[in-house]
Amino acid sequence: MDRDKALRIVKKQLTEKRYVHTIGVMETAIELADRFHVDRDKAELAAIFHDYAKFRNKEEMRQCIIDQKMPHDLLLHHEELWHAPVGAYLVKKEVGISDEEILEAIRCHTSGKINMSQLDKVIYVADYIEPNRDFPGVEVVRDSAKTSLDIAVVQAMKNTILFLLTRNQPIYPNTFHAYNDMMMKVK
Ligand code: GDP
Ligand code: FE
Ligand code: FE
Ligand code: FE
């Protein structure tokens, strides 16, 4: 699918602000893909569709998680986590994208997971550092991403976990598993 068609499809699913974020993720993901020798067409499509389900209603997402037998522990955690796996499912079903590498990058873009592929990491980091993001510490991650994708992933995960701790939010197990896995790889 070409970029313009993909953008036209996703634009209908998003608010203006979220669409601008998506363009930022797309441009950043392509840059990272070129830098770290990842398939740029897959990075482009995964980025365009990564937040496809961001504005689906909570009950629709809950039902989808149950019907499609997604990990049931998702339902015990914040619904912010749901748009990633539900998005992967809907992008396949409604948009017709069947490339499993693209779908997996969408599926794990919020929590991460163990053994992330290079494409998974590109999308995870691009989502975190795209130019419209303004998290505390994002500049350090942007800098790291110029030389090491793995270090950028670990820093982004660490910042996310710290942020959740300060908000007294429970942390989804995959978020910890992903962090531990990447931490041991960069040591
Ligand atoms: P976005 O969709 O572009 O805003 O970004 P993400 O999909 O990466 O993250 C969406 C939200 O999920 C962010 O507010 C994260 O802080 C939050 N999030 C990520 N991991 C976890 C987790 O383990 N638990 C909880 N409760 N929230 C998380
Ligand atoms: Fe997201
Ligand atoms: Fe993210
Ligand atoms: Fe996003």
PDB file of C-alpha atoms in Angstrom, residues 32-33 57 65 67 88 101 103 105:
ATOM      1  CA  LEU A  32      15.615   5.217  12.137  1.00  0.00           C
ATOM      2  CA  ALA A  33      14.959   2.421   9.654  1.00  0.00           C
ATOM      3  CA  ASN A  57     -14.404   2.925  22.471  1.00  0.00           C
ATOM      4  CA  ILE A  65      -9.708  -8.663  23.349  1.00  0.00           C
ATOM      5  CA  ASP A  67     -13.399 -12.475  21.192  1.00  0.00           C
ATOM      6  CA  ALA A  88      -2.996  -4.771  15.035  1.00  0.00           C
ATOM      7  CA  GLU A 101       6.159  -8.063  11.100  1.00  0.00           C
ATOM      8  CA  LEU A 103       1.253  -6.163  12.694  1.00  0.00           C
ATOM      9  CA  ALA A 105       5.261  -3.825  15.636  1.00  0.00           C
TER      10      ALA A 105
END
